[in-house]
Coordinates of C-alpha atoms and ligand atoms in Angstrom, one line a residue:
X1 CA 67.0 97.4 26.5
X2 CA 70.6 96.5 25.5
X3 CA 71.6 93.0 23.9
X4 CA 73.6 92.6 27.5
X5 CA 71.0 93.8 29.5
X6 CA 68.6 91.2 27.5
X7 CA 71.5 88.7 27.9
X8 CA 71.7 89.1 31.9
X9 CA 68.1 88.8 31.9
X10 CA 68.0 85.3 30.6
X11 CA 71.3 84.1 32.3
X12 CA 69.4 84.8 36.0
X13 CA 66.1 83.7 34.7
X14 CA 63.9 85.7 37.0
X15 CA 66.4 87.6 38.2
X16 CA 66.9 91.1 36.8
X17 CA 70.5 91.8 36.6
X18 CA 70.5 95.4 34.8
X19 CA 72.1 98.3 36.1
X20 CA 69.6 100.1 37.2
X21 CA 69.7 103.5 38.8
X22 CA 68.2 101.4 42.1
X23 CA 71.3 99.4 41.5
X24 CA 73.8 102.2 41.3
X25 CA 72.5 103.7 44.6
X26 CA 72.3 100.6 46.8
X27 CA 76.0 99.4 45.7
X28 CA 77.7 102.6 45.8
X29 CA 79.3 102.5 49.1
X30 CA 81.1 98.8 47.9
X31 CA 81.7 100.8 44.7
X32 CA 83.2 102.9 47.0
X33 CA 85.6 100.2 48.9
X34 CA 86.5 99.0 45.4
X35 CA 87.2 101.3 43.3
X36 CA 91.1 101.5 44.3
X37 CA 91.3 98.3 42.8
X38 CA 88.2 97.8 40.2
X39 CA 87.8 100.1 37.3
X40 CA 85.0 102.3 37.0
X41 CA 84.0 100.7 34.0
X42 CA 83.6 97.2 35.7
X43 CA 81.3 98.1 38.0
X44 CA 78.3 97.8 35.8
X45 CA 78.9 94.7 35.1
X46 CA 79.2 93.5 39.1
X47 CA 76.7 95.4 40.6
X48 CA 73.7 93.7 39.7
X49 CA 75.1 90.5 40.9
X50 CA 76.4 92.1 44.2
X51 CA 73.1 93.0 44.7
X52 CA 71.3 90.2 44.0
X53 CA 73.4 87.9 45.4
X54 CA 73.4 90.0 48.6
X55 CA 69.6 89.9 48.8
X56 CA 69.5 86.3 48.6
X57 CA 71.6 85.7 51.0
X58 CA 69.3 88.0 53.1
X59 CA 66.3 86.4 52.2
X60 CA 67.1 82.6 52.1
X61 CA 69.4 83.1 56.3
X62 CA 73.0 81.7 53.9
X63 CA 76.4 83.5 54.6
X64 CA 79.4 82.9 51.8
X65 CA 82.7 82.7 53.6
X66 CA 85.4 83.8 51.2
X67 CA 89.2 82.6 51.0
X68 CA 91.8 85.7 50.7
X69 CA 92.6 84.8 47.0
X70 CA 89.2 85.7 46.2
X71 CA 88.7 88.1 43.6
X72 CA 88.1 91.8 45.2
X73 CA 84.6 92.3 44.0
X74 CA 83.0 88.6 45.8
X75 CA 86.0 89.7 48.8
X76 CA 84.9 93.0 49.3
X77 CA 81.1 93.3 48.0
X78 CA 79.3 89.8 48.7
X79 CA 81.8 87.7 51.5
X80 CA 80.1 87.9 54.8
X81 CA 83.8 86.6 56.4
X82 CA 87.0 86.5 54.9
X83 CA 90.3 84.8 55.8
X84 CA 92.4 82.1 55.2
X85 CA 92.3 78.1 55.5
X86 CA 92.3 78.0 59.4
X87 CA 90.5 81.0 60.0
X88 CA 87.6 80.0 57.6
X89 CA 87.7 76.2 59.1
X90 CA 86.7 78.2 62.1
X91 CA 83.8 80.5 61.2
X92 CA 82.6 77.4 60.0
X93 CA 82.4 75.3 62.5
X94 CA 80.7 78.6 65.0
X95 CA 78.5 80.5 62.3
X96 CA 74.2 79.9 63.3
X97 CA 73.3 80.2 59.6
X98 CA 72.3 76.8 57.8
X99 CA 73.4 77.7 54.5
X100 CA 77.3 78.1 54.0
X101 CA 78.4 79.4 50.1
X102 CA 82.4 78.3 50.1
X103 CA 83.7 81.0 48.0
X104 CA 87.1 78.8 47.6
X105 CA 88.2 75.7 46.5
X106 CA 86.7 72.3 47.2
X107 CA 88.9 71.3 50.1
X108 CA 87.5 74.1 51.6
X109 CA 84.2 73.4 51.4
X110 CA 84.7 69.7 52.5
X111 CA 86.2 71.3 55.5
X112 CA 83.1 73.6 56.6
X113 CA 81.1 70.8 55.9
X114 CA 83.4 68.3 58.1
X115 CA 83.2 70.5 60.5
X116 CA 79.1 71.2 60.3
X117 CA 77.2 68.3 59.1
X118 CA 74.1 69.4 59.5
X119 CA 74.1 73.1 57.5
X120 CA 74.1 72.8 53.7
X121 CA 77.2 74.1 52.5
X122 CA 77.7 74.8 48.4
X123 CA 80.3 75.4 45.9
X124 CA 79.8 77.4 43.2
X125 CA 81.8 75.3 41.2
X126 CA 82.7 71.5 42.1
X127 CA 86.0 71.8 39.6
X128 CA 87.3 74.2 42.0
X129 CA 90.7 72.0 42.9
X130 CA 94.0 72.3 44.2
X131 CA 97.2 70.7 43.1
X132 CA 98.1 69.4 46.8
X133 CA 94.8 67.9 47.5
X134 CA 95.1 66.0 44.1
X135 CA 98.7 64.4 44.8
X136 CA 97.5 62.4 47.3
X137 CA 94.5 59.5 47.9
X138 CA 93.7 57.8 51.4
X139 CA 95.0 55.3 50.0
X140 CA 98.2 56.6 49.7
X141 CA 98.4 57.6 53.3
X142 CA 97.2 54.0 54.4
X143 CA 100.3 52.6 52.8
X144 CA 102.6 55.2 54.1
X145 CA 101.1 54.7 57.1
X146 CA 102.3 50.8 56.5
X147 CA 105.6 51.6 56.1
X148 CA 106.0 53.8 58.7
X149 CA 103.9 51.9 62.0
X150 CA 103.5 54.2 64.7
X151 CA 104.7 57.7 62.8
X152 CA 101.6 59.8 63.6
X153 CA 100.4 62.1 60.3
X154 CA 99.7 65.5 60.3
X155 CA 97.8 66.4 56.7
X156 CA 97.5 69.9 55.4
X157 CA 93.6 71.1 55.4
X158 CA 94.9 71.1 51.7
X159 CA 94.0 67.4 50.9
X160 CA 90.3 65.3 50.4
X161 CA 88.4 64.2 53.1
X162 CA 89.7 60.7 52.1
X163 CA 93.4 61.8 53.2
X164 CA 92.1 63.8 56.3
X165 CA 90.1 60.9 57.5
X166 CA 93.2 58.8 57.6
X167 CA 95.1 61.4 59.5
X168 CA 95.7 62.2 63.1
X169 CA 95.9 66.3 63.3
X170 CA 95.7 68.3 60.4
X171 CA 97.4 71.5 59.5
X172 CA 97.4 75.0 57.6
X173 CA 100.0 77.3 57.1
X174 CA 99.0 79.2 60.0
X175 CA 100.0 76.3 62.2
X176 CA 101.9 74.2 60.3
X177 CA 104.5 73.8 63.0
X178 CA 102.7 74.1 66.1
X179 CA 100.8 71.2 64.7
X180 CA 103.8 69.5 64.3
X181 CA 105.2 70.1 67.8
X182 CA 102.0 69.5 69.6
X183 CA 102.2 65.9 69.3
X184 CA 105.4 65.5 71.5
X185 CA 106.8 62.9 69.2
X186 CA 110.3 62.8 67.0
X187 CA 109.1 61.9 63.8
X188 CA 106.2 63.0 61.5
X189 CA 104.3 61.8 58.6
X190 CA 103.5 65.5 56.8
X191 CA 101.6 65.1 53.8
X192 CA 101.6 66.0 50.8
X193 CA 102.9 69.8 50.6
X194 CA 106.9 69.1 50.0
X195 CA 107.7 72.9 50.3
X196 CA 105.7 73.5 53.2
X197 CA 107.2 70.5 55.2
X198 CA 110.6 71.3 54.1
X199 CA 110.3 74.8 55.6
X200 CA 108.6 73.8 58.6
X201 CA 111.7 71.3 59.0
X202 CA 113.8 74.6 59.4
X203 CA 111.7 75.8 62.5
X204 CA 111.7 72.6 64.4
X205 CA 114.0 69.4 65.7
X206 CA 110.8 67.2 64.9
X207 CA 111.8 65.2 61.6
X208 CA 109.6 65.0 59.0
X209 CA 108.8 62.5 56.6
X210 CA 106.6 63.9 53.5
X211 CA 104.9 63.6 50.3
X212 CA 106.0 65.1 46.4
X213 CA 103.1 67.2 46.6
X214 CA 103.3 70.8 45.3
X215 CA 101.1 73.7 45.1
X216 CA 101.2 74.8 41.3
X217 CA 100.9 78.3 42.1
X218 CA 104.1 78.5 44.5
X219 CA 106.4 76.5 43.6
X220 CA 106.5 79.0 40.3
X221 CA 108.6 81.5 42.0
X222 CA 112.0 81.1 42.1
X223 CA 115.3 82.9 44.6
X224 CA 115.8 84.7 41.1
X225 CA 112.5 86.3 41.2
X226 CA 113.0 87.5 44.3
X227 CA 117.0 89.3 43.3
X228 CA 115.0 91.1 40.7
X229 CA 112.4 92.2 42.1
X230 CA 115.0 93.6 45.4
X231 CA 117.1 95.2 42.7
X232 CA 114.4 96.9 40.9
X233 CA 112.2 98.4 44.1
X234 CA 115.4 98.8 46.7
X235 CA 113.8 99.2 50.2
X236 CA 110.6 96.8 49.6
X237 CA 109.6 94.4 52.3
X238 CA 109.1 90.3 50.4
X239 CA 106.4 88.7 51.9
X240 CA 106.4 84.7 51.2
X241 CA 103.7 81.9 51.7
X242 CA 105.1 79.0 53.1
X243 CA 104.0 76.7 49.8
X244 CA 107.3 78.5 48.1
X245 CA 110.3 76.6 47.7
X246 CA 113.0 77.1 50.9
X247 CA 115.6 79.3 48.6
X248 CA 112.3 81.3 48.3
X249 CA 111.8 81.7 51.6
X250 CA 115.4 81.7 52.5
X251 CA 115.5 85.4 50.5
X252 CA 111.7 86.6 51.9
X253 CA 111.8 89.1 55.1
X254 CA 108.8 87.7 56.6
X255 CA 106.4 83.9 55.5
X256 CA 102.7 83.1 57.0
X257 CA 99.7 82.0 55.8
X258 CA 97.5 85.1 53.6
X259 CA 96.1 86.0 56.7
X260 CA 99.5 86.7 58.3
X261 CA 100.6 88.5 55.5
X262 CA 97.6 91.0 56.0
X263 CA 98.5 91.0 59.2
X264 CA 102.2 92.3 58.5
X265 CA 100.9 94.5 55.8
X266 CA 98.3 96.5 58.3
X267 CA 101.0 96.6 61.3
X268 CA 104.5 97.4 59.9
X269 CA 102.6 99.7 56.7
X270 CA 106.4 98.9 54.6
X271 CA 106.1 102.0 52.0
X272 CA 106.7 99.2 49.4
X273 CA 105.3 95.6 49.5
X274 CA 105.3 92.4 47.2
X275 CA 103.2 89.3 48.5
X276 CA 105.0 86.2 46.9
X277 CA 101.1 84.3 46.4
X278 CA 98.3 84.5 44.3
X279 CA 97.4 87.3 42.3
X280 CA 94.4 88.4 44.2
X281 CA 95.9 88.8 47.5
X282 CA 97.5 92.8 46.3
X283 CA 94.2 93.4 45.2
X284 CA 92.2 92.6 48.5
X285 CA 95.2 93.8 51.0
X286 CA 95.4 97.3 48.8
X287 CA 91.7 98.0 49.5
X288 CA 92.2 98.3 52.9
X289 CA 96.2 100.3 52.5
X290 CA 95.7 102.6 49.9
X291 CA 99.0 104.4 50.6
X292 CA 101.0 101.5 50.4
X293 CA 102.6 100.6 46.9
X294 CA 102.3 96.9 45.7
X295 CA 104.5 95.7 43.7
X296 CA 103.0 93.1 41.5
X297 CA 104.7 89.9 40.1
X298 CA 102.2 87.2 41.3
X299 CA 100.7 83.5 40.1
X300 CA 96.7 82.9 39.4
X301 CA 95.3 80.3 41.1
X302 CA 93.4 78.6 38.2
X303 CA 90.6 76.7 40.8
X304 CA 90.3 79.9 43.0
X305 CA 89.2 81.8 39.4
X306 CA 86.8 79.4 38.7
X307 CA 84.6 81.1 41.4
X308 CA 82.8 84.3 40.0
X309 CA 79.8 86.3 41.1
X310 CA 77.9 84.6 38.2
X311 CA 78.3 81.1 39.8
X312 CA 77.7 82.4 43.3
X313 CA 74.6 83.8 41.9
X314 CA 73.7 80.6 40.7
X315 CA 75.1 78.4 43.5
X316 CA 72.2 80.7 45.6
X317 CA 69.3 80.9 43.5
X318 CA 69.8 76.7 42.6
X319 CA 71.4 75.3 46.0
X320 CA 73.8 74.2 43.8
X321 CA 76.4 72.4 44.0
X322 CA 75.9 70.7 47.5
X323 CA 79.0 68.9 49.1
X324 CA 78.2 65.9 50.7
X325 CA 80.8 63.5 52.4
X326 CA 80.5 59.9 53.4
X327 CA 79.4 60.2 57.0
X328 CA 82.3 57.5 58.3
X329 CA 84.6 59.4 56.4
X330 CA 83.5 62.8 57.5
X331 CA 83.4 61.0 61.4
X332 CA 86.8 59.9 60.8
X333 CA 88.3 63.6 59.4
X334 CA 86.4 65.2 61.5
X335 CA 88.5 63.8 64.5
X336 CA 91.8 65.1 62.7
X337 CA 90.4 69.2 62.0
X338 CA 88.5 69.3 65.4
X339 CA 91.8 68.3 67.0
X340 CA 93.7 71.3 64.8
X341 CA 90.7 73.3 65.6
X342 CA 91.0 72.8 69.0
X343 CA 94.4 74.5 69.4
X344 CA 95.3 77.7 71.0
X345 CA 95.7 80.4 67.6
X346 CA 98.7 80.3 66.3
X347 CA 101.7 82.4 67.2
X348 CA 102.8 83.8 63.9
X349 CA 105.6 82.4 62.5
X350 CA 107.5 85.7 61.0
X351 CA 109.8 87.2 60.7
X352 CA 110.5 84.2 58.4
X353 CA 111.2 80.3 58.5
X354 CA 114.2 79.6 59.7
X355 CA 116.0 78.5 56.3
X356 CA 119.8 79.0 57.5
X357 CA 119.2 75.4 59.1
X358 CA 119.4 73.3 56.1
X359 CA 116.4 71.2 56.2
X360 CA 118.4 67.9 56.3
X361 CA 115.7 65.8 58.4
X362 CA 113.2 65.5 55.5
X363 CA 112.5 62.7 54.4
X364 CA 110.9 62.8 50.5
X365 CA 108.7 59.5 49.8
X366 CA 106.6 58.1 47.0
X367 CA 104.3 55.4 48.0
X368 CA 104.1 53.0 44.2
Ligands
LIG401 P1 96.2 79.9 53.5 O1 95.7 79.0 54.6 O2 97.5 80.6 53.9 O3 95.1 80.9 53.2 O4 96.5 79.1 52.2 C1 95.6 78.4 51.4 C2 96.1 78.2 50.1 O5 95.5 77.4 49.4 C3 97.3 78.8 49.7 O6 97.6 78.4 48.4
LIG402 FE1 95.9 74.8 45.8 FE2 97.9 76.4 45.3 FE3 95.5 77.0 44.4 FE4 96.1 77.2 47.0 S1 97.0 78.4 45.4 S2 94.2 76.3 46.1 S3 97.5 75.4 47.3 S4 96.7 75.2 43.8

């Protein structure tokens, strides 16, 4: 036995996690699936986990619902469903099994479990954040709430349940401005995603009143980025998430959540491609268009790389780490994603946000 091999062994404790012959039969077909994107030499290193974790899952009745940013081996080899904020909010709230693994970040998990109290749901990793939901307490939405009596909020799923419990509706970027318009008022508290309330602005008359928060993935890229990138691949199609800065948008051909992105990807098949997001995305759309070419400037997610197959492994064998919410407070948020929930899908926003209409009607505010 190899000093690895002896190494796995005591990592999973009982677990063997050598890549057996067995091993190499029963994953082949992910191998298969993956092997576009993951190098040959990789997969020993995977497969025992993909295995493992996949008879677990069999064995103790969980399902692991992965986010689009996920890395292609836990997106392709272990997730039972994949999508993105609002469809994964979703297949929480109808799946039977009892045990949900979040393959995401915590908000994520709060969410699923929000939205089904009584199944376990884990997180491989509790330091699994986000920038947006970290700008902003429920105290700070009591207080805007204070100075503006009456404006109703709409909170991205993006935030705590804390901040979602305080909110009226919330929001992804799926639905970011039929959320907005389905409340048949004029003005909006939209917290805390400054980008994605300053491009929704440019889609809607409703005015919007928001928060300085800011993904620290998006708000990387820049209009410059974008000049390059046309001038070095002429003919490819921009694709932009809505947690970009407007000029970014402004110079995209199409914005939408990740899932709508796939979406444009697998109906208009551009011969040439870049998805302004997370690094992950090319990997996990390319699996499924081998023909298309990515091009590849993109931003990590630090949180979203936390989760690995090691630490879903773990998260299985352990039932660790549980997410548990304050049962007013999950009442209270509850109200605000069942109402979001309750929605008719989407239309999808493309081609792109509006962003010829400057977005004058925002209004940026910092509660001290
Ligand atoms: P989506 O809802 O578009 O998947 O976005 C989630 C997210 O965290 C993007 O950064
Ligand atoms: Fe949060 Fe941005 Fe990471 Fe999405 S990409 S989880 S918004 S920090």
């Amino acid at each position: 036995m190899t000093q690895c091999e002896i190494n796995h062994k005591a990592d999973a404790k009982s677990i063997d996690l050598s890549y057996t012959p067995e091993v190499q039969k029963e994953t082949a077909h992910l191998y298969d699936k993956v092997s576009h994107v993951v190098p040959e030499i990789e997969w020993p290193a995977f497969a025992p986990y993909v295995k493992a974790i996949n008879d677990l899952k069999k064995e103790k009745g969980a399902i692991i619902l992965a986010h689009n940013y996920m890395t292609p081996e836990i997106f392709n080899c272990v997730a039972d469903f994949t999508g993105d904020s609002l469809q994964l909010a979703k297949l929480a709230a109808e799946t039977d099994a009892q045990i949900i693994v979040q393959a995401g970040v915590h908000f994520m998990a709060e969410t699923s479990k929000i939205l089904s109290p009584d199944k376990t749901v884990l997180i491989p990793d509790m330091k699994a954040g986000c920038s947006l939901a970290e700008s902003i307490t429920g105290e700070d939405v009591r207080l805007l709430k204070q100075k503006y009596p009456g404006v109703p909020v709409v909170s991205y799923v993006n935030t705590s349940a804390d901040v979602k419990a305080e909110s009226d509706i919330c929001c992804t970027s799926s639905n970011a401005v039929q959320v907005v318009e389905s409340l048949g008022v004029d003005r909006v508290i939209m917290t805390p995603d400054e980008y994605l309330a300053k491009n929704v602005a440019t889609m809607t008359d409703v005015e919007i009143i928001t928060w300085k928060g800011r993904c620290e993935v998006h708000e990387q890229f820049t209009y410059e980025d974008i000049e390059e990138l046309r001038a070095a691949n002429p003919g490819i199609k921009v694709l932009a998430h809505p947690e970009c800065p407007p000029d970014v948008m402004a110079a995209a051909d199409f914005a939408g959540s990740t899932s709508d992105m796939i979406g444009y990807v697998q109906n208009e098949k551009p011969d040439s491609v870049v998805l302004v997001t997370e690094c992950s995305m090319s990997d996990n759309v390319a699996v499924e268009n081998p023909d298309i070419d990515f091009i590849r400037p993109c931003n990590m997610c630090p949180h979203m790389k936390r989760i690995t197959l090691q630490n879903i492994l773990h998260s299985l064998q352990h039932m660790e780490h549980e997410v548990l919410i304050d049962e007013d407070v999950a009442a209270r948020a509850r109200e605000a994603v069942q109402r979001m929930v309750d929605l008719p899908a989407p239309k999808v926003v493309g081609p792109k946000f509006k962003t010829n209409q400057p977005p004058a009607q925002v209004e940026l505010v910092a509660v001290a």
